[in-house]
Amino acid sequence: ILPEQAKSIASSPNKQKKPFYSEAASKSNLNSNYTFDTFVVGSNNRFAHSASLAVAESPGNAYNPLFIYGGAGLGKTHLSLAIANQVLRRGYSVLYDSVINFLRQVEREHFGRASGDDDTLELLLSCDLLILDDLGTEFHSQFYQSTIYNIINTRMNRNRPTIISTNLNYDEISHQYDERITSRIYTNYNCYQFVGQDVRVLKRQQQLQHGNG
């Protein structure tokens, strides 16, 4: 779910009647079609699929924190959403969105451009599972770099489950981010690269094969 949904549900009159994120699961805007059952498993993504499934089954214990990278269309977002949907259904708090969307909201609040007393940064630091999608799509600024480092470092120190996905390769990550961020990722995260064919093409091929079967 997104930070604004978390804040809305937490302040609702019904919050005493059912667990906070049990209600959040029913109101989540995450695409429920992205599940492990609908993911096309191939020889090039089998290990990443197994790791993601383990994370969903035991968040915070298996492959924590997790960093997945590779080209577009290889299934990173699908697996991230599959993890988010499964963990959310189990009653944990989950925040999922692109890095740029999270950073823009934190920036607005930090510089007084947002209404109310929202604290998105604290939600990002404290939720049970944080999934940062599309790292590298944000604009380069010192504020964004510092915020990303704060999120990564604080959640690591608190041992809070975190998943980061990106289309960038190793060299591009090292070029775009300062050393304290890259060292945290490559030293402390379980890093898995996605390679192979676009999963959308694989899924279409499976559909055609079943149709001709």
PDB file of C-alpha atoms in Angstrom:
ATOM      1  CA  ILE A   1       0.000   0.000   0.000  1.00  0.00           C
ATOM      2  CA  LEU A   2       1.010   3.625  -0.295  1.00  0.00           C
ATOM      3  CA  PRO A   3       1.808   5.913   2.658  1.00  0.00           C
ATOM      4  CA  GLU A   4      -1.406   7.923   2.287  1.00  0.00           C
ATOM      5  CA  GLN A   5      -3.446   4.705   2.469  1.00  0.00           C
ATOM      6  CA  ALA A   6      -1.602   3.626   5.602  1.00  0.00           C
ATOM      7  CA  LYS A   7      -2.311   6.952   7.293  1.00  0.00           C
ATOM      8  CA  SER A   8      -5.974   6.909   6.221  1.00  0.00           C
ATOM      9  CA  ILE A   9      -6.609   3.399   7.482  1.00  0.00           C
ATOM     10  CA  ALA A  10      -4.750   4.012  10.738  1.00  0.00           C
ATOM     11  CA  SER A  11      -6.980   7.008  11.515  1.00  0.00           C
ATOM     12  CA  SER A  12     -10.271   5.347  10.553  1.00  0.00           C
ATOM     13  CA  PRO A  13     -12.958   4.742  13.242  1.00  0.00           C
ATOM     14  CA  ASN A  14     -12.811   0.979  12.629  1.00  0.00           C
ATOM     15  CA  LYS A  15      -9.143   0.576  13.518  1.00  0.00           C
ATOM     16  CA  GLN A  16     -10.008  -0.897  16.923  1.00  0.00           C
ATOM     17  CA  LYS A  17     -12.240  -3.592  15.407  1.00  0.00           C
ATOM     18  CA  LYS A  18      -9.709  -5.341  13.207  1.00  0.00           C
ATOM     19  CA  PRO A  19      -5.932  -5.429  12.826  1.00  0.00           C
ATOM     20  CA  PHE A  20      -4.630  -2.326  11.055  1.00  0.00           C
ATOM     21  CA  TYR A  21      -3.026  -4.065   8.104  1.00  0.00           C
ATOM     22  CA  SER A  22      -5.698  -6.721   7.860  1.00  0.00           C
ATOM     23  CA  GLU A  23      -7.938  -3.871   6.782  1.00  0.00           C
ATOM     24  CA  ALA A  24      -5.122  -2.464   4.674  1.00  0.00           C
ATOM     25  CA  ALA A  25      -4.909  -5.723   2.731  1.00  0.00           C
ATOM     26  CA  SER A  26      -8.524  -5.382   1.639  1.00  0.00           C
ATOM     27  CA  LYS A  27      -7.962  -1.732   0.621  1.00  0.00           C
ATOM     28  CA  SER A  28      -4.567  -2.156  -1.005  1.00  0.00           C
ATOM     29  CA  ASN A  29      -4.109  -0.632  -4.452  1.00  0.00           C
ATOM     30  CA  LEU A  30      -1.548  -3.279  -5.387  1.00  0.00           C
ATOM     31  CA  ASN A  31      -2.342  -5.267  -8.509  1.00  0.00           C
ATOM     32  CA  SER A  32      -3.530  -8.620  -7.157  1.00  0.00           C
ATOM     33  CA  ASN A  33      -2.850 -10.317 -10.501  1.00  0.00           C
ATOM     34  CA  TYR A  34       0.863 -10.308  -9.738  1.00  0.00           C
ATOM     35  CA  THR A  35       1.303 -13.512  -7.754  1.00  0.00           C
ATOM     36  CA  PHE A  36       3.827 -16.324  -7.616  1.00  0.00           C
ATOM     37  CA  ASP A  37       1.340 -18.572  -9.409  1.00  0.00           C
ATOM     38  CA  THR A  38       1.183 -16.237 -12.419  1.00  0.00           C
ATOM     39  CA  PHE A  39       4.946 -15.746 -12.656  1.00  0.00           C
ATOM     40  CA  VAL A  40       6.659 -17.501 -15.560  1.00  0.00           C
ATOM     41  CA  VAL A  41       9.611 -19.417 -14.102  1.00  0.00           C
ATOM     42  CA  GLY A  42      12.511 -20.111 -16.453  1.00  0.00           C
ATOM     43  CA  SER A  43      16.091 -21.272 -16.178  1.00  0.00           C
ATOM     44  CA  ASN A  44      17.344 -17.678 -15.925  1.00  0.00           C
ATOM     45  CA  ASN A  45      15.086 -16.557 -13.076  1.00  0.00           C
ATOM     46  CA  ARG A  46      14.487 -19.767 -11.136  1.00  0.00           C
ATOM     47  CA  PHE A  47      16.787 -18.850  -8.251  1.00  0.00           C
ATOM     48  CA  ALA A  48      15.413 -15.310  -7.971  1.00  0.00           C
ATOM     49  CA  HIS A  49      11.902 -16.775  -7.898  1.00  0.00           C
ATOM     50  CA  SER A  50      12.877 -19.186  -5.111  1.00  0.00           C
ATOM     51  CA  ALA A  51      14.521 -16.389  -3.114  1.00  0.00           C
ATOM     52  CA  SER A  52      11.472 -14.146  -3.517  1.00  0.00           C
ATOM     53  CA  LEU A  53       9.142 -16.939  -2.416  1.00  0.00           C
ATOM     54  CA  ALA A  54      11.286 -17.495   0.673  1.00  0.00           C
ATOM     55  CA  VAL A  55      11.108 -13.776   1.489  1.00  0.00           C
ATOM     56  CA  ALA A  56       7.317 -13.828   1.228  1.00  0.00           C
ATOM     57  CA  GLU A  57       7.104 -16.889   3.466  1.00  0.00           C
ATOM     58  CA  SER A  58       9.470 -15.542   6.108  1.00  0.00           C
ATOM     59  CA  PRO A  59       9.943 -11.759   5.805  1.00  0.00           C
ATOM     60  CA  GLY A  60      12.911 -10.524   7.773  1.00  0.00           C
ATOM     61  CA  ASN A  61      14.546 -13.931   7.988  1.00  0.00           C
ATOM     62  CA  ALA A  62      15.189 -15.157   4.456  1.00  0.00           C
ATOM     63  CA  TYR A  63      17.325 -13.118   2.047  1.00  0.00           C
ATOM     64  CA  ASN A  64      16.988  -9.921   4.048  1.00  0.00           C
ATOM     65  CA  PRO A  65      17.653  -7.340   2.722  1.00  0.00           C
ATOM     66  CA  LEU A  66      17.143  -8.192  -0.951  1.00  0.00           C
ATOM     67  CA  PHE A  67      18.443  -6.321  -4.007  1.00  0.00           C
ATOM     68  CA  ILE A  68      17.290  -7.416  -7.464  1.00  0.00           C
ATOM     69  CA  TYR A  69      18.575  -5.867 -10.668  1.00  0.00           C
ATOM     70  CA  GLY A  70      18.486  -6.432 -14.404  1.00  0.00           C
ATOM     71  CA  GLY A  71      16.921  -5.212 -17.627  1.00  0.00           C
ATOM     72  CA  ALA A  72      13.302  -4.220 -18.120  1.00  0.00           C
ATOM     73  CA  GLY A  73      10.653  -6.888 -18.619  1.00  0.00           C
ATOM     74  CA  LEU A  74      12.470  -9.686 -16.800  1.00  0.00           C
ATOM     75  CA  GLY A  75      10.030 -10.036 -13.908  1.00  0.00           C
ATOM     76  CA  LYS A  76      11.471  -7.869 -11.136  1.00  0.00           C
ATOM     77  CA  THR A  77       8.294  -5.875 -10.597  1.00  0.00           C
ATOM     78  CA  HIS A  78       6.135  -8.988 -10.858  1.00  0.00           C
ATOM     79  CA  LEU A  79       8.068 -10.771  -8.115  1.00  0.00           C
ATOM     80  CA  SER A  80       8.187  -7.629  -5.956  1.00  0.00           C
ATOM     81  CA  LEU A  81       4.408  -7.291  -6.172  1.00  0.00           C
ATOM     82  CA  ALA A  82       3.943 -11.007  -5.533  1.00  0.00           C
ATOM     83  CA  ILE A  83       5.967 -10.653  -2.330  1.00  0.00           C
ATOM     84  CA  ALA A  84       4.041  -7.527  -1.313  1.00  0.00           C
ATOM     85  CA  ASN A  85       0.630  -9.118  -1.905  1.00  0.00           C
ATOM     86  CA  GLN A  86       1.484 -12.285   0.009  1.00  0.00           C
ATOM     87  CA  VAL A  87       3.116 -10.511   2.963  1.00  0.00           C
ATOM     88  CA  LEU A  88       0.266  -7.990   3.183  1.00  0.00           C
ATOM     89  CA  ARG A  89      -2.317 -10.794   3.278  1.00  0.00           C
ATOM     90  CA  ARG A  90      -0.463 -12.289   6.235  1.00  0.00           C
ATOM     91  CA  GLY A  91      -1.096  -9.144   8.265  1.00  0.00           C
ATOM     92  CA  TYR A  92       2.238  -7.342   7.966  1.00  0.00           C
ATOM     93  CA  SER A  93       2.595  -3.669   7.080  1.00  0.00           C
ATOM     94  CA  VAL A  94       3.928  -3.238   3.550  1.00  0.00           C
ATOM     95  CA  LEU A  95       4.853  -0.077   1.658  1.00  0.00           C
ATOM     96  CA  TYR A  96       5.472  -0.446  -2.062  1.00  0.00           C
ATOM     97  CA  ASP A  97       6.073   2.216  -4.706  1.00  0.00           C
ATOM     98  CA  SER A  98       8.721   3.574  -7.037  1.00  0.00           C
ATOM     99  CA  VAL A  99      11.642   5.300  -5.370  1.00  0.00           C
ATOM    100  CA  ILE A 100      10.880   8.599  -7.089  1.00  0.00           C
ATOM    101  CA  ASN A 101       7.304   8.706  -5.766  1.00  0.00           C
ATOM    102  CA  PHE A 102       8.432   8.084  -2.205  1.00  0.00           C
ATOM    103  CA  LEU A 103      11.219  10.659  -2.473  1.00  0.00           C
ATOM    104  CA  ARG A 104       8.969  13.338  -3.910  1.00  0.00           C
ATOM    105  CA  GLN A 105       6.547  12.952  -1.018  1.00  0.00           C
ATOM    106  CA  VAL A 106       9.341  13.045   1.573  1.00  0.00           C
ATOM    107  CA  GLU A 107      10.758  16.125  -0.138  1.00  0.00           C
ATOM    108  CA  ARG A 108       7.414  17.938  -0.095  1.00  0.00           C
ATOM    109  CA  GLU A 109       6.983  17.253   3.604  1.00  0.00           C
ATOM    110  CA  HIS A 110      10.573  18.150   4.472  1.00  0.00           C
ATOM    111  CA  PHE A 111      10.426  21.533   2.762  1.00  0.00           C
ATOM    112  CA  GLY A 112       6.912  22.370   3.990  1.00  0.00           C
ATOM    113  CA  ARG A 113       5.139  21.968   0.666  1.00  0.00           C
ATOM    114  CA  ALA A 114       2.745  19.278   1.908  1.00  0.00           C
ATOM    115  CA  SER A 115      -0.380  19.930   3.945  1.00  0.00           C
ATOM    116  CA  GLY A 116      -0.906  18.442   7.384  1.00  0.00           C
ATOM    117  CA  ASP A 117       1.624  16.757   9.633  1.00  0.00           C
ATOM    118  CA  ASP A 118       2.352  13.692   7.496  1.00  0.00           C
ATOM    119  CA  ASP A 119       5.587  11.842   8.153  1.00  0.00           C
ATOM    120  CA  THR A 120       6.160   9.583   5.178  1.00  0.00           C
ATOM    121  CA  LEU A 121       9.825   9.149   6.045  1.00  0.00           C
ATOM    122  CA  GLU A 122       8.961   7.613   9.411  1.00  0.00           C
ATOM    123  CA  LEU A 123       6.539   5.222   7.707  1.00  0.00           C
ATOM    124  CA  LEU A 124       9.301   4.202   5.309  1.00  0.00           C
ATOM    125  CA  LEU A 125      11.697   3.614   8.186  1.00  0.00           C
ATOM    126  CA  SER A 126       9.303   1.660  10.386  1.00  0.00           C
ATOM    127  CA  CYS A 127       6.968  -0.451   8.206  1.00  0.00           C
ATOM    128  CA  ASP A 128       7.339  -4.224   8.399  1.00  0.00           C
ATOM    129  CA  LEU A 129       8.357  -4.554   4.745  1.00  0.00           C
ATOM    130  CA  LEU A 130       9.512  -1.782   2.423  1.00  0.00           C
ATOM    131  CA  ILE A 131       9.776  -2.376  -1.322  1.00  0.00           C
ATOM    132  CA  LEU A 132      11.544   0.336  -3.311  1.00  0.00           C
ATOM    133  CA  ASP A 133      10.912  -0.174  -7.014  1.00  0.00           C
ATOM    134  CA  ASP A 134      12.842   1.366  -9.917  1.00  0.00           C
ATOM    135  CA  LEU A 135      15.853   2.700  -8.059  1.00  0.00           C
ATOM    136  CA  GLY A 136      17.687   5.029 -10.418  1.00  0.00           C
ATOM    137  CA  THR A 137      14.656   6.720 -12.006  1.00  0.00           C
ATOM    138  CA  GLU A 138      14.809   9.623  -9.543  1.00  0.00           C
ATOM    139  CA  PHE A 139      16.571  12.913 -10.274  1.00  0.00           C
ATOM    140  CA  HIS A 140      20.068  13.259  -8.911  1.00  0.00           C
ATOM    141  CA  SER A 141      20.209  15.573  -5.894  1.00  0.00           C
ATOM    142  CA  GLN A 142      22.002  15.642  -2.584  1.00  0.00           C
ATOM    143  CA  PHE A 143      18.697  15.529  -0.727  1.00  0.00           C
ATOM    144  CA  TYR A 144      17.615  12.384  -2.564  1.00  0.00           C
ATOM    145  CA  GLN A 145      20.993  10.722  -2.061  1.00  0.00           C
ATOM    146  CA  SER A 146      20.910  11.492   1.661  1.00  0.00           C
ATOM    147  CA  THR A 147      17.338  10.270   1.989  1.00  0.00           C
ATOM    148  CA  ILE A 148      18.058   7.014   0.181  1.00  0.00           C
ATOM    149  CA  TYR A 149      21.068   6.411   2.385  1.00  0.00           C
ATOM    150  CA  ASN A 150      19.048   7.196   5.512  1.00  0.00           C
ATOM    151  CA  ILE A 151      16.342   4.717   4.520  1.00  0.00           C
ATOM    152  CA  ILE A 152      18.788   1.966   3.595  1.00  0.00           C
ATOM    153  CA  ASN A 153      21.033   2.451   6.617  1.00  0.00           C
ATOM    154  CA  THR A 154      18.302   2.921   9.219  1.00  0.00           C
ATOM    155  CA  ARG A 155      16.279  -0.085   8.110  1.00  0.00           C
ATOM    156  CA  MET A 156      19.424  -2.193   7.997  1.00  0.00           C
ATOM    157  CA  ASN A 157      20.334  -1.146  11.550  1.00  0.00           C
ATOM    158  CA  ARG A 158      16.799  -1.916  12.700  1.00  0.00           C
ATOM    159  CA  ASN A 159      16.825  -5.219  10.792  1.00  0.00           C
ATOM    160  CA  ARG A 160      13.634  -4.235   8.962  1.00  0.00           C
ATOM    161  CA  PRO A 161      12.950  -6.268   5.802  1.00  0.00           C
ATOM    162  CA  THR A 162      13.727  -4.255   2.668  1.00  0.00           C
ATOM    163  CA  ILE A 163      13.626  -5.033  -1.047  1.00  0.00           C
ATOM    164  CA  ILE A 164      15.103  -2.791  -3.733  1.00  0.00           C
ATOM    165  CA  SER A 165      14.758  -3.343  -7.473  1.00  0.00           C
ATOM    166  CA  THR A 166      16.419  -1.510 -10.348  1.00  0.00           C
ATOM    167  CA  ASN A 167      17.085  -1.720 -14.074  1.00  0.00           C
ATOM    168  CA  LEU A 168      20.612  -0.418 -13.533  1.00  0.00           C
ATOM    169  CA  ASN A 169      23.644  -2.680 -13.768  1.00  0.00           C
ATOM    170  CA  TYR A 170      26.581  -2.701 -11.357  1.00  0.00           C
ATOM    171  CA  ASP A 171      28.572  -0.013 -13.169  1.00  0.00           C
ATOM    172  CA  GLU A 172      25.565   2.274 -13.538  1.00  0.00           C
ATOM    173  CA  ILE A 173      24.710   1.971  -9.850  1.00  0.00           C
ATOM    174  CA  SER A 174      28.299   2.743  -8.870  1.00  0.00           C
ATOM    175  CA  HIS A 175      28.304   5.763 -11.176  1.00  0.00           C
ATOM    176  CA  GLN A 176      24.954   7.175 -10.030  1.00  0.00           C
ATOM    177  CA  TYR A 177      25.270   6.750  -6.256  1.00  0.00           C
ATOM    178  CA  ASP A 178      27.952   7.696  -3.791  1.00  0.00           C
ATOM    179  CA  GLU A 179      30.134   5.105  -2.143  1.00  0.00           C
ATOM    180  CA  ARG A 180      28.249   4.901   1.154  1.00  0.00           C
ATOM    181  CA  ILE A 181      25.086   3.813  -0.685  1.00  0.00           C
ATOM    182  CA  THR A 182      26.750   1.357  -3.053  1.00  0.00           C
ATOM    183  CA  SER A 183      28.825  -0.185  -0.262  1.00  0.00           C
ATOM    184  CA  ARG A 184      25.693  -0.753   1.834  1.00  0.00           C
ATOM    185  CA  ILE A 185      23.944  -2.428  -1.080  1.00  0.00           C
ATOM    186  CA  TYR A 186      26.767  -4.619  -2.314  1.00  0.00           C
ATOM    187  CA  THR A 187      28.110  -5.475   1.130  1.00  0.00           C
ATOM    188  CA  ASN A 188      24.913  -6.027   3.108  1.00  0.00           C
ATOM    189  CA  TYR A 189      22.202  -6.908   0.590  1.00  0.00           C
ATOM    190  CA  ASN A 190      21.530 -10.268  -1.022  1.00  0.00           C
ATOM    191  CA  CYS A 191      22.002  -9.269  -4.682  1.00  0.00           C
ATOM    192  CA  TYR A 192      20.426 -11.215  -7.537  1.00  0.00           C
ATOM    193  CA  GLN A 193      20.627 -10.319 -11.198  1.00  0.00           C
ATOM    194  CA  PHE A 194      17.758 -10.975 -13.591  1.00  0.00           C
ATOM    195  CA  VAL A 195      18.834 -12.066 -17.054  1.00  0.00           C
ATOM    196  CA  GLY A 196      17.191 -13.735 -20.003  1.00  0.00           C
ATOM    197  CA  GLN A 197      14.137 -13.124 -22.142  1.00  0.00           C
ATOM    198  CA  ASP A 198      11.290 -10.707 -21.485  1.00  0.00           C
ATOM    199  CA  VAL A 199       8.778 -12.607 -19.299  1.00  0.00           C
ATOM    200  CA  ARG A 200       5.919 -11.061 -21.252  1.00  0.00           C
ATOM    201  CA  VAL A 201       7.227 -12.782 -24.369  1.00  0.00           C
ATOM    202  CA  LEU A 202       7.600 -16.063 -22.470  1.00  0.00           C
ATOM    203  CA  LYS A 203       4.051 -15.807 -21.149  1.00  0.00           C
ATOM    204  CA  ARG A 204       2.717 -15.150 -24.635  1.00  0.00           C
ATOM    205  CA  GLN A 205       4.588 -18.188 -25.942  1.00  0.00           C
ATOM    206  CA  GLN A 206       3.072 -20.338 -23.187  1.00  0.00           C
ATOM    207  CA  GLN A 207      -0.405 -19.106 -24.055  1.00  0.00           C
ATOM    208  CA  LEU A 208       0.125 -19.923 -27.710  1.00  0.00           C
ATOM    209  CA  GLN A 209       1.434 -23.389 -26.847  1.00  0.00           C
ATOM    210  CA  HIS A 210      -1.560 -24.112 -24.624  1.00  0.00           C
ATOM    211  CA  GLY A 211      -3.872 -22.805 -27.304  1.00  0.00           C
ATOM    212  CA  ASN A 212      -2.373 -25.174 -29.857  1.00  0.00           C
ATOM    213  CA  GLY A 213      -2.274 -28.099 -27.440  1.00  0.00           C
TER     214      GLY A 213
END
